[in-house]
Amino acid sequence: MKALASAALLVLVAGCGQGKAIFNVDVYSFMAGSGRDTIRYAIPPASSATASTFQRVQLPPGFGSSVVDSVRITVGSANLINSAGTGTLGFSFFFATDSVGTLSAPSALDVPATNVSGNATVPVAISGDLSPAIHSVFAKDTVWMRIVATGTNSGLTPVTGKGALTALVIRVVLQDKIL
Amino acid sequence: MRTAVVVVTLAVLVLAPRAAHAQISFDARRLGMGGVSLGRDGNASRYNPAYRAVKNRSGGGTGAPKVTIPVPLGLYSFFRQHPINQLTHDPTFNPDSAGFNPVALLNLILSPPIFLDLRKPAAPTNNVEFTIGKNQLIMNLGASRVLIPDQTFGLGTSGRLLDLGSGIGPFHISVMGFVHYDVGFTLDSALRSVLKDTVPVRSDSSYFIITDALAQTGVSPTVSYAGRVWHPTAMGDSGAPGGPNANADDGVYLGAAAHYYFGATYARGVGPAGFTVGNPIFGVAPTVLFDGIVHTSNGPNGHGVGADVGVAWISGPLEVGVGANDIGAQLTWSDTKIRRIQYDPNGDSISTTILANHVQSTTKLPISYIANAALRMGTGTTVGGDVFNAGRGTVIHLGAEQRYGPFAVRGGVARDERKKLQFGFGGGLRMGAFGLDLGVWTHSNTLADQRAMTMATSISVY
């Protein structure tokens, strides 16, 4: 099946000649409702903490030799649903060809820390180009993503809550050097 | 692997344009008249057996030249752009090059650069965009959507090989080989919508191409007749028939041939090939949809009869002909095997089941026909047209030639196998036994449905 689907896709992509193959991958749709779209945090007073979630992203096969022009989060947003305490929360995105690799991969995109306080929900926009250092990962048919939430608490009470992803679309532009 | 993909791509795509060879001619005169031939050569003599008894016109006017030599200005232009000693590094032929465009290469094959392209065939180089979500797949092929065929596409031909024999008078006995193949693909409407109209893929749905392929070959002893059955009795000044007003070619000509077909081998496969997506689309692995019924002959056991008939009427400046080949040509294969070949999702393998063996099957050879007419109007004007079908769609040509002394002006229009209008115009200069002709014509011989325009030049020897 994969071979047939791949062949059909490759025929189509080959048909575009010198054009590029562009994939808009709605990563959030794979995470929604699975629990992986939410990162719970509990940061003790006067400290910092991290929490993360993993997601596998399936891309069309057959582009192993392709040159990845760019990878960009075009649509991304999250809600920081704070329950108590005052602090900051930021996100970092890591990508690798397997889940373990995301632990040692360089950060592909850092979302600046956002202030949270009390029982309130703060929306956060996520967008930007991913680091060229991880571009080659997106030529593979399986990509693992790890989202790390890093929180700081300079107050005297714990900062608790959860970060809930509400949208995440990654745009991958390939020069179709098909395998 | 990329090369293999490109080869497969080309092999698949080369089947698409049904009219690929229909318009290819090396005669600039004919191309300048939209493809019509005002002479008695080409399709008229091939598909109308009566024309085998009609002398070809010679001399001036619309007489057919003895030899037509194309002047390949297109090759000169092509090799200037693609030097032979650089071909291995030429992006046009190098699949590893970033500039390689398989559509452009295919266009080159389907529309060889013999003549000068005034408007090159479209070779889209646009981006293609895929939107992927857990339950979403949208393909936007952009300008490349013109490459997605609306109708059944494929290729096929019914040809005659090695017509060996001899004749006495109007009768002829011969043995000829025949070969017929026809491969057709039809995108189901859902798949076509996804590829051409950017309609999202739906979960729990099947997307497939229906394939119908037939190939058969054999030999055919043939008895044929071609002769003039009626000659007008034009009156001379003395009142005797056969006077100066009579045209030597005038008359009614009949042609007929009876064939007995010995089929050597045949195979036919019919069935869908595609996939069924799950729900959600990217949450469940899609399953292969492949289910074909294949008929094959167990040996050279095909038998059948068929006939060609034709008639041509020539009366002074007017000439009309109608001919048909392989009428009633049905072959009965006395010993065939029928198998079902399908994908087994449980075993992830292809299974073959013999549904029946040593059973009888029948096949047909497509009827080919031509109707042609030409009128020389006496003022240097000749008009003509033909309707032609070789089993893969009807082609209509209409054209005219106006001569002014040594000069000729030509024009024509055609409806090709894709039912698309094409146009031609041109001119020529005749000096004694030699003629130089130029013809410009539009065609859709390439993948895209859009017209290309080519200028042909040729030298004729009369």
Coordinates of N, CA and C in Angstrom, one line a residue, chain A residues 10-168:
Chain A
L10 N 4.6 10.4 -5.8 CA 5.8 10.7 -6.5 C 5.6 11.1 -8.0
V11 N 4.6 10.4 -8.6 CA 4.3 10.7 -10.0 C 3.7 12.2 -10.0
L12 N 2.9 12.5 -9.0 CA 2.3 13.8 -9.0 C 3.4 14.9 -8.8
V13 N 4.3 14.6 -7.8 CA 5.3 15.6 -7.5 C 6.3 15.7 -8.6
A14 N 6.6 14.6 -9.2 CA 7.6 14.6 -10.3 C 7.0 15.5 -11.4
G15 N 5.7 15.5 -11.5 CA 5.0 16.2 -12.6 C 5.2 17.7 -12.4
C16 N 5.6 18.2 -11.3 CA 5.7 19.6 -11.1 C 7.0 20.2 -11.5
G17 N 7.8 19.3 -12.1 CA 9.1 19.8 -12.7 C 10.0 20.5 -11.7
Q18 N 10.4 21.7 -12.0 CA 11.3 22.4 -11.1 C 10.6 23.0 -10.0
G19 N 9.3 22.8 -9.9 CA 8.6 23.4 -8.8 C 8.9 22.7 -7.4
K20 N 8.4 23.2 -6.4 CA 8.7 22.6 -5.1 C 7.5 21.9 -4.5
A21 N 7.7 21.0 -3.6 CA 6.7 20.3 -3.0 C 6.5 20.9 -1.6
I22 N 5.3 21.3 -1.3 CA 5.0 22.0 -0.1 C 4.0 21.2 0.8
F23 N 4.4 21.0 2.0 CA 3.5 20.2 2.9 C 3.1 21.1 4.1
N24 N 1.8 21.3 4.2 CA 1.2 22.0 5.3 C 0.7 20.9 6.3
V25 N 1.4 20.6 7.3 CA 1.0 19.5 8.2 C 0.4 20.1 9.5
D26 N -0.9 19.7 9.6 CA -1.6 20.1 10.8 C -1.3 19.2 12.0
V27 N -0.2 19.5 12.6 CA 0.3 18.6 13.7 C -0.7 18.6 14.9
Y28 N -1.4 19.7 15.1 CA -2.3 19.7 16.2 C -3.5 18.7 16.0
S29 N -3.8 18.5 14.8 CA -5.0 17.5 14.6 C -4.6 16.1 15.0
F30 N -3.3 15.8 15.0 CA -2.8 14.5 15.4 C -2.8 14.5 17.0
M31 N -2.7 15.6 17.6 CA -2.5 15.7 19.1 C -3.8 15.9 19.8
A32 N -4.7 16.6 19.1 CA -6.0 17.0 19.8 C -6.7 15.8 20.4
G33 N -7.1 15.9 21.6 CA -7.9 14.8 22.2 C -7.1 13.6 22.7
S34 N -5.8 13.7 22.5 CA -5.0 12.5 22.9 C -4.3 12.8 24.2
G35 N -4.4 14.0 24.7 CA -3.7 14.3 26.0 C -2.3 14.9 25.7
R36 N -1.8 14.6 24.5 CA -0.5 15.1 24.2 C -0.5 16.6 23.8
D37 N -1.6 17.1 23.7 CA -1.7 18.5 23.4 C -1.7 19.4 24.6
T38 N -1.5 18.8 25.8 CA -1.5 19.5 27.0 C -0.3 19.2 27.9
I39 N 0.3 20.2 28.4 CA 1.5 20.0 29.3 C 1.1 20.6 30.7
R40 N 1.1 19.8 31.7 CA 0.8 20.3 33.0 C 2.1 20.8 33.7
Y41 N 2.0 21.8 34.4 CA 3.2 22.3 35.1 C 2.9 22.6 36.6
A42 N 3.9 22.4 37.4 CA 3.8 22.7 38.8 C 5.2 23.2 39.3
I43 N 5.4 24.5 39.4 CA 6.7 25.0 39.7 C 6.8 25.5 41.1
P44 N 7.7 24.8 41.9 CA 7.8 25.2 43.3 C 8.3 26.7 43.4
P45 N 8.1 27.3 44.6 CA 8.6 28.6 44.8 C 10.1 28.8 44.6
A46 N 10.4 29.9 44.0 CA 11.8 30.3 43.8 C 12.6 29.2 43.1
S47 N 12.0 28.7 42.0 CA 12.7 27.7 41.2 C 12.2 27.7 39.8
S48 N 12.8 26.8 39.0 CA 12.3 26.7 37.6 C 12.0 25.2 37.4
A49 N 11.2 24.9 36.4 CA 10.9 23.5 36.1 C 10.6 23.3 34.6
T50 N 10.7 22.1 34.1 CA 10.4 21.8 32.7 C 9.4 20.6 32.6
A51 N 8.6 20.6 31.6 CA 7.8 19.5 31.3 C 7.6 19.4 29.8
S52 N 7.4 18.2 29.3 CA 7.4 18.1 27.8 C 6.4 17.0 27.4
T53 N 6.1 17.1 26.1 CA 5.2 16.2 25.5 C 5.8 15.8 24.1
F54 N 5.5 14.6 23.7 CA 6.1 14.1 22.4 C 4.9 13.8 21.4
Q55 N 5.3 14.0 20.2 CA 4.3 13.7 19.1 C 5.1 13.2 17.9
R56 N 4.6 12.1 17.3 CA 5.2 11.6 16.1 C 4.4 12.3 14.9
V57 N 5.1 12.7 13.9 CA 4.5 13.3 12.7 C 4.9 12.5 11.5
Q58 N 3.8 12.0 10.8 CA 4.0 11.2 9.6 C 4.0 12.1 8.4
L59 N 5.1 12.0 7.6 CA 5.2 12.7 6.4 C 5.2 11.7 5.2
P60 N 4.8 12.2 4.0 CA 4.9 11.3 2.9 C 6.3 10.7 2.7
P61 N 6.4 9.5 2.3 CA 7.7 8.9 2.1 C 8.3 9.2 0.8
G62 N 9.6 9.0 0.7 CA 10.2 9.1 -0.7 C 11.0 10.4 -0.9
F63 N 11.1 11.1 0.1 CA 11.8 12.4 -0.1 C 13.2 12.5 0.7
G64 N 13.7 11.3 0.9 CA 15.0 11.2 1.6 C 16.1 12.0 1.0
S65 N 16.1 12.1 -0.3 CA 17.2 12.8 -0.9 C 16.9 14.3 -1.2
S66 N 15.7 14.7 -0.8 CA 15.3 16.0 -1.1 C 16.0 17.0 -0.3
V67 N 16.1 18.2 -0.8 CA 16.7 19.3 -0.1 C 15.5 20.1 0.6
V68 N 15.6 20.2 1.9 CA 14.5 21.0 2.6 C 14.9 22.5 2.5
D69 N 14.0 23.2 1.8 CA 14.2 24.6 1.7 C 14.0 25.4 3.0
S70 N 12.8 25.1 3.6 CA 12.5 25.8 4.8 C 11.4 25.0 5.6
V71 N 11.4 25.2 6.9 CA 10.4 24.6 7.7 C 9.9 25.8 8.7
R72 N 8.6 25.9 8.7 CA 8.1 27.1 9.4 C 6.8 26.7 10.1
I73 N 6.7 27.2 11.3 CA 5.4 27.0 12.0 C 4.6 28.2 11.6
T74 N 3.6 28.0 10.7 CA 2.9 29.1 10.1 C 1.6 29.5 11.0
V75 N 1.1 28.5 11.6 CA -0.1 28.7 12.5 C 0.2 28.0 13.8
G76 N 0.2 28.7 14.9 CA 0.4 28.1 16.2 C -0.1 28.9 17.3
S77 N -0.7 28.3 18.2 CA -1.2 29.0 19.4 C -1.4 28.0 20.5
A78 N -1.3 28.6 21.7 CA -1.6 27.8 22.9 C -2.2 28.7 24.0
N79 N -2.9 28.1 24.9 CA -3.4 28.8 26.1 C -2.7 28.4 27.3
L80 N -2.2 29.3 28.0 CA -1.6 29.0 29.3 C -2.7 29.2 30.4
I81 N -3.2 28.1 30.8 CA -4.3 28.1 31.8 C -3.7 27.9 33.2
N82 N -3.5 29.1 33.8 CA -2.8 29.1 35.1 C -3.8 29.0 36.2
S83 N -3.5 28.2 37.1 CA -4.4 27.9 38.3 C -4.1 28.8 39.5
A84 N -2.8 28.9 39.7 CA -2.3 29.7 40.9 C -0.9 30.0 40.7
G85 N -0.5 31.1 41.5 CA 0.9 31.5 41.5 C 1.2 32.5 40.3
T86 N 2.4 33.1 40.5 CA 2.9 34.1 39.5 C 4.2 33.7 39.0
G87 N 4.4 33.6 37.7 CA 5.7 33.2 37.1 C 5.7 33.4 35.6
T88 N 6.6 32.7 34.9 CA 6.7 32.8 33.5 C 6.7 31.4 32.9
L89 N 6.2 31.3 31.6 CA 6.2 30.0 31.0 C 6.6 30.3 29.5
G90 N 7.6 29.5 29.0 CA 8.0 29.5 27.6 C 8.0 28.1 27.0
F91 N 8.0 28.1 25.7 CA 8.0 26.8 25.0 C 9.3 26.7 24.1
S92 N 9.7 25.5 24.0 CA 10.8 25.2 23.0 C 10.4 23.9 22.2
F93 N 10.7 23.9 20.9 CA 10.4 22.8 20.1 C 11.7 22.1 19.6
F94 N 11.6 20.7 19.7 CA 12.8 19.9 19.3 C 12.3 18.9 18.3
F95 N 13.1 18.6 17.3 CA 12.7 17.6 16.3 C 13.8 16.6 16.1
A96 N 13.5 15.4 15.8 CA 14.4 14.3 15.5 C 13.7 13.2 14.8
T97 N 14.5 12.3 14.3 CA 13.9 11.2 13.6 C 13.3 10.1 14.5
D98 N 13.7 10.1 15.8 CA 13.1 9.3 16.8 C 12.9 10.0 18.1
S99 N 12.1 9.4 19.0 CA 11.7 10.2 20.2 C 12.9 10.4 21.1
V100 N 13.8 9.5 21.1 CA 15.0 9.7 22.0 C 15.9 10.8 21.4
G101 N 15.9 10.9 20.1 CA 16.8 11.9 19.5 C 16.3 13.4 19.9
T102 N 15.0 13.5 20.2 CA 14.6 14.8 20.5 C 15.2 15.3 21.9
L103 N 15.7 14.4 22.7 CA 16.2 14.8 24.0 C 17.6 15.4 23.8
S104 N 18.3 15.1 22.7 CA 19.6 15.7 22.5 C 19.7 16.6 21.3
A105 N 18.6 16.8 20.7 CA 18.6 17.7 19.5 C 18.6 19.1 19.9
P106 N 19.2 20.0 19.1 CA 19.2 21.4 19.4 C 17.8 21.9 19.2
S107 N 17.5 23.0 20.0 CA 16.2 23.6 19.9 C 16.0 24.2 18.5
A108 N 14.8 23.8 18.0 CA 14.4 24.3 16.6 C 13.7 25.7 16.7
L109 N 13.0 25.9 17.7 CA 12.3 27.2 17.9 C 12.0 27.4 19.4
D110 N 12.3 28.6 19.8 CA 12.0 29.0 21.2 C 10.9 30.1 21.2
V111 N 9.9 29.8 22.0 CA 8.8 30.8 22.1 C 9.1 31.6 23.4
P112 N 9.3 32.9 23.3 CA 9.7 33.7 24.5 C 8.7 33.4 25.7
A113 N 9.2 33.5 26.9 CA 8.5 33.3 28.1 C 7.3 34.3 28.2
T114 N 6.2 33.8 28.7 CA 5.0 34.7 28.9 C 4.7 34.7 30.4
N115 N 4.3 35.9 30.9 CA 4.0 36.0 32.3 C 2.6 35.3 32.6
V116 N 2.5 34.6 33.7 CA 1.2 34.1 34.1 C 1.0 34.5 35.6
S117 N -0.2 34.6 35.9 CA -0.5 35.0 37.3 C -1.9 34.7 37.7
G118 N -2.1 34.1 38.9 CA -3.4 33.8 39.4 C -4.2 32.8 38.6
N119 N -5.5 32.9 38.8 CA -6.3 31.9 38.0 C -6.8 32.6 36.7
A120 N -6.0 32.5 35.7 CA -6.2 33.2 34.5 C -5.7 32.4 33.3
T121 N -6.2 32.7 32.1 CA -5.8 32.0 30.9 C -5.1 33.1 30.0
V122 N -3.9 32.8 29.6 CA -3.2 33.7 28.7 C -2.9 33.0 27.4
P123 N -3.4 33.6 26.3 CA -3.1 33.1 24.9 C -1.7 33.4 24.5
V124 N -1.1 32.4 23.8 CA 0.3 32.6 23.3 C 0.3 32.3 21.9
A125 N 0.9 33.2 21.1 CA 1.1 32.9 19.6 C 2.4 32.1 19.4
I126 N 2.4 31.2 18.6 CA 3.6 30.4 18.2 C 3.8 30.4 16.7
S127 N 4.9 31.0 16.3 CA 5.2 31.0 14.9 C 6.7 31.3 14.7
G128 N 7.2 31.0 13.5 CA 8.6 31.3 13.2 C 9.2 30.2 12.4
D129 N 10.4 30.5 11.9 CA 11.1 29.5 11.1 C 11.9 28.6 12.1
L130 N 11.9 27.3 11.7 CA 12.7 26.4 12.5 C 14.1 26.5 12.1
S131 N 15.0 26.1 13.1 CA 16.4 26.2 12.8 C 16.8 25.4 11.6
P132 N 17.7 25.9 10.7 CA 18.1 25.1 9.6 C 18.9 23.9 10.0
A133 N 19.4 23.9 11.3 CA 20.1 22.7 11.7 C 19.3 21.4 11.7
I134 N 18.0 21.6 11.8 CA 17.1 20.4 11.9 C 16.3 20.2 10.6
H135 N 16.6 20.9 9.6 CA 15.8 20.8 8.3 C 15.9 19.4 7.7
S136 N 17.0 18.8 7.8 CA 17.2 17.5 7.1 C 16.2 16.5 7.7
V137 N 15.8 16.7 8.9 CA 14.9 15.7 9.6 C 13.6 15.6 8.8
F138 N 13.2 16.7 8.2 CA 11.9 16.8 7.5 C 11.9 16.1 6.1
A139 N 13.1 15.6 5.7 CA 13.1 14.8 4.5 C 12.7 13.4 4.8
K140 N 12.7 13.0 6.0 CA 12.3 11.7 6.4 C 10.8 11.5 6.5
D141 N 10.3 10.3 6.5 CA 8.9 10.1 6.5 C 8.3 10.1 7.9
T142 N 9.2 10.0 8.9 CA 8.8 10.0 10.3 C 9.6 11.1 11.1
V143 N 8.9 12.0 11.7 CA 9.5 13.0 12.4 C 8.9 13.0 13.8
W144 N 9.8 13.1 14.8 CA 9.3 13.2 16.2 C 9.5 14.6 16.7
M145 N 8.5 15.1 17.4 CA 8.5 16.4 17.9 C 8.4 16.4 19.4
R146 N 9.2 17.2 20.1 CA 9.0 17.3 21.6 C 8.8 18.8 21.9
I147 N 7.8 19.0 22.6 CA 7.5 20.4 23.0 C 7.9 20.5 24.5
V148 N 8.7 21.4 24.8 CA 9.2 21.5 26.2 C 8.6 22.9 26.8
A149 N 7.9 22.8 27.9 CA 7.5 24.0 28.6 C 8.5 24.3 29.7
T150 N 9.0 25.5 29.7 CA 10.0 25.8 30.8 C 9.4 27.0 31.6
G151 N 9.2 26.7 32.9 CA 8.6 27.7 33.8 C 9.5 28.2 34.8
T152 N 9.3 29.4 35.2 CA 10.1 30.0 36.4 C 9.1 30.5 37.4
N153 N 9.5 30.5 38.6 CA 8.7 30.9 39.7 C 9.5 31.7 40.7
S154 N 9.4 33.0 40.7 CA 10.2 33.8 41.7 C 9.4 34.2 42.9
G155 N 8.1 33.7 42.9 CA 7.3 34.0 44.1 C 7.4 33.0 45.2
L156 N 6.4 33.1 46.1 CA 6.5 32.3 47.3 C 5.5 31.2 47.3
T157 N 4.6 31.2 46.3 CA 3.6 30.1 46.2 C 3.8 29.4 44.9
P158 N 3.5 28.1 44.9 CA 3.7 27.3 43.7 C 2.9 27.9 42.5
V159 N 3.5 27.8 41.3 CA 2.8 28.1 40.1 C 2.3 26.8 39.4
T160 N 1.0 26.7 39.3 CA 0.4 25.5 38.8 C -0.5 25.8 37.6
G161 N -0.7 24.9 36.7 CA -1.6 25.1 35.6 C -1.2 24.2 34.5
K162 N -1.7 24.5 33.3 CA -1.4 23.7 32.1 C -1.3 24.6 30.9
G163 N -0.4 24.1 30.0 CA -0.4 24.8 28.7 C -1.1 23.9 27.7
A164 N -2.1 24.4 27.1 CA -2.8 23.6 26.1 C -2.6 24.2 24.7
L165 N -2.1 23.3 23.9 CA -1.9 23.7 22.5 C -3.3 23.8 21.8
T166 N -3.5 24.8 21.0 CA -4.8 25.0 20.3 C -4.7 25.0 18.8
A167 N -3.4 25.2 18.3 CA -3.2 25.1 16.9 C -1.7 24.9 16.6
L168 N -1.4 24.1 15.6 CA 0.0 24.0 15.2 C 0.1 23.4 13.8

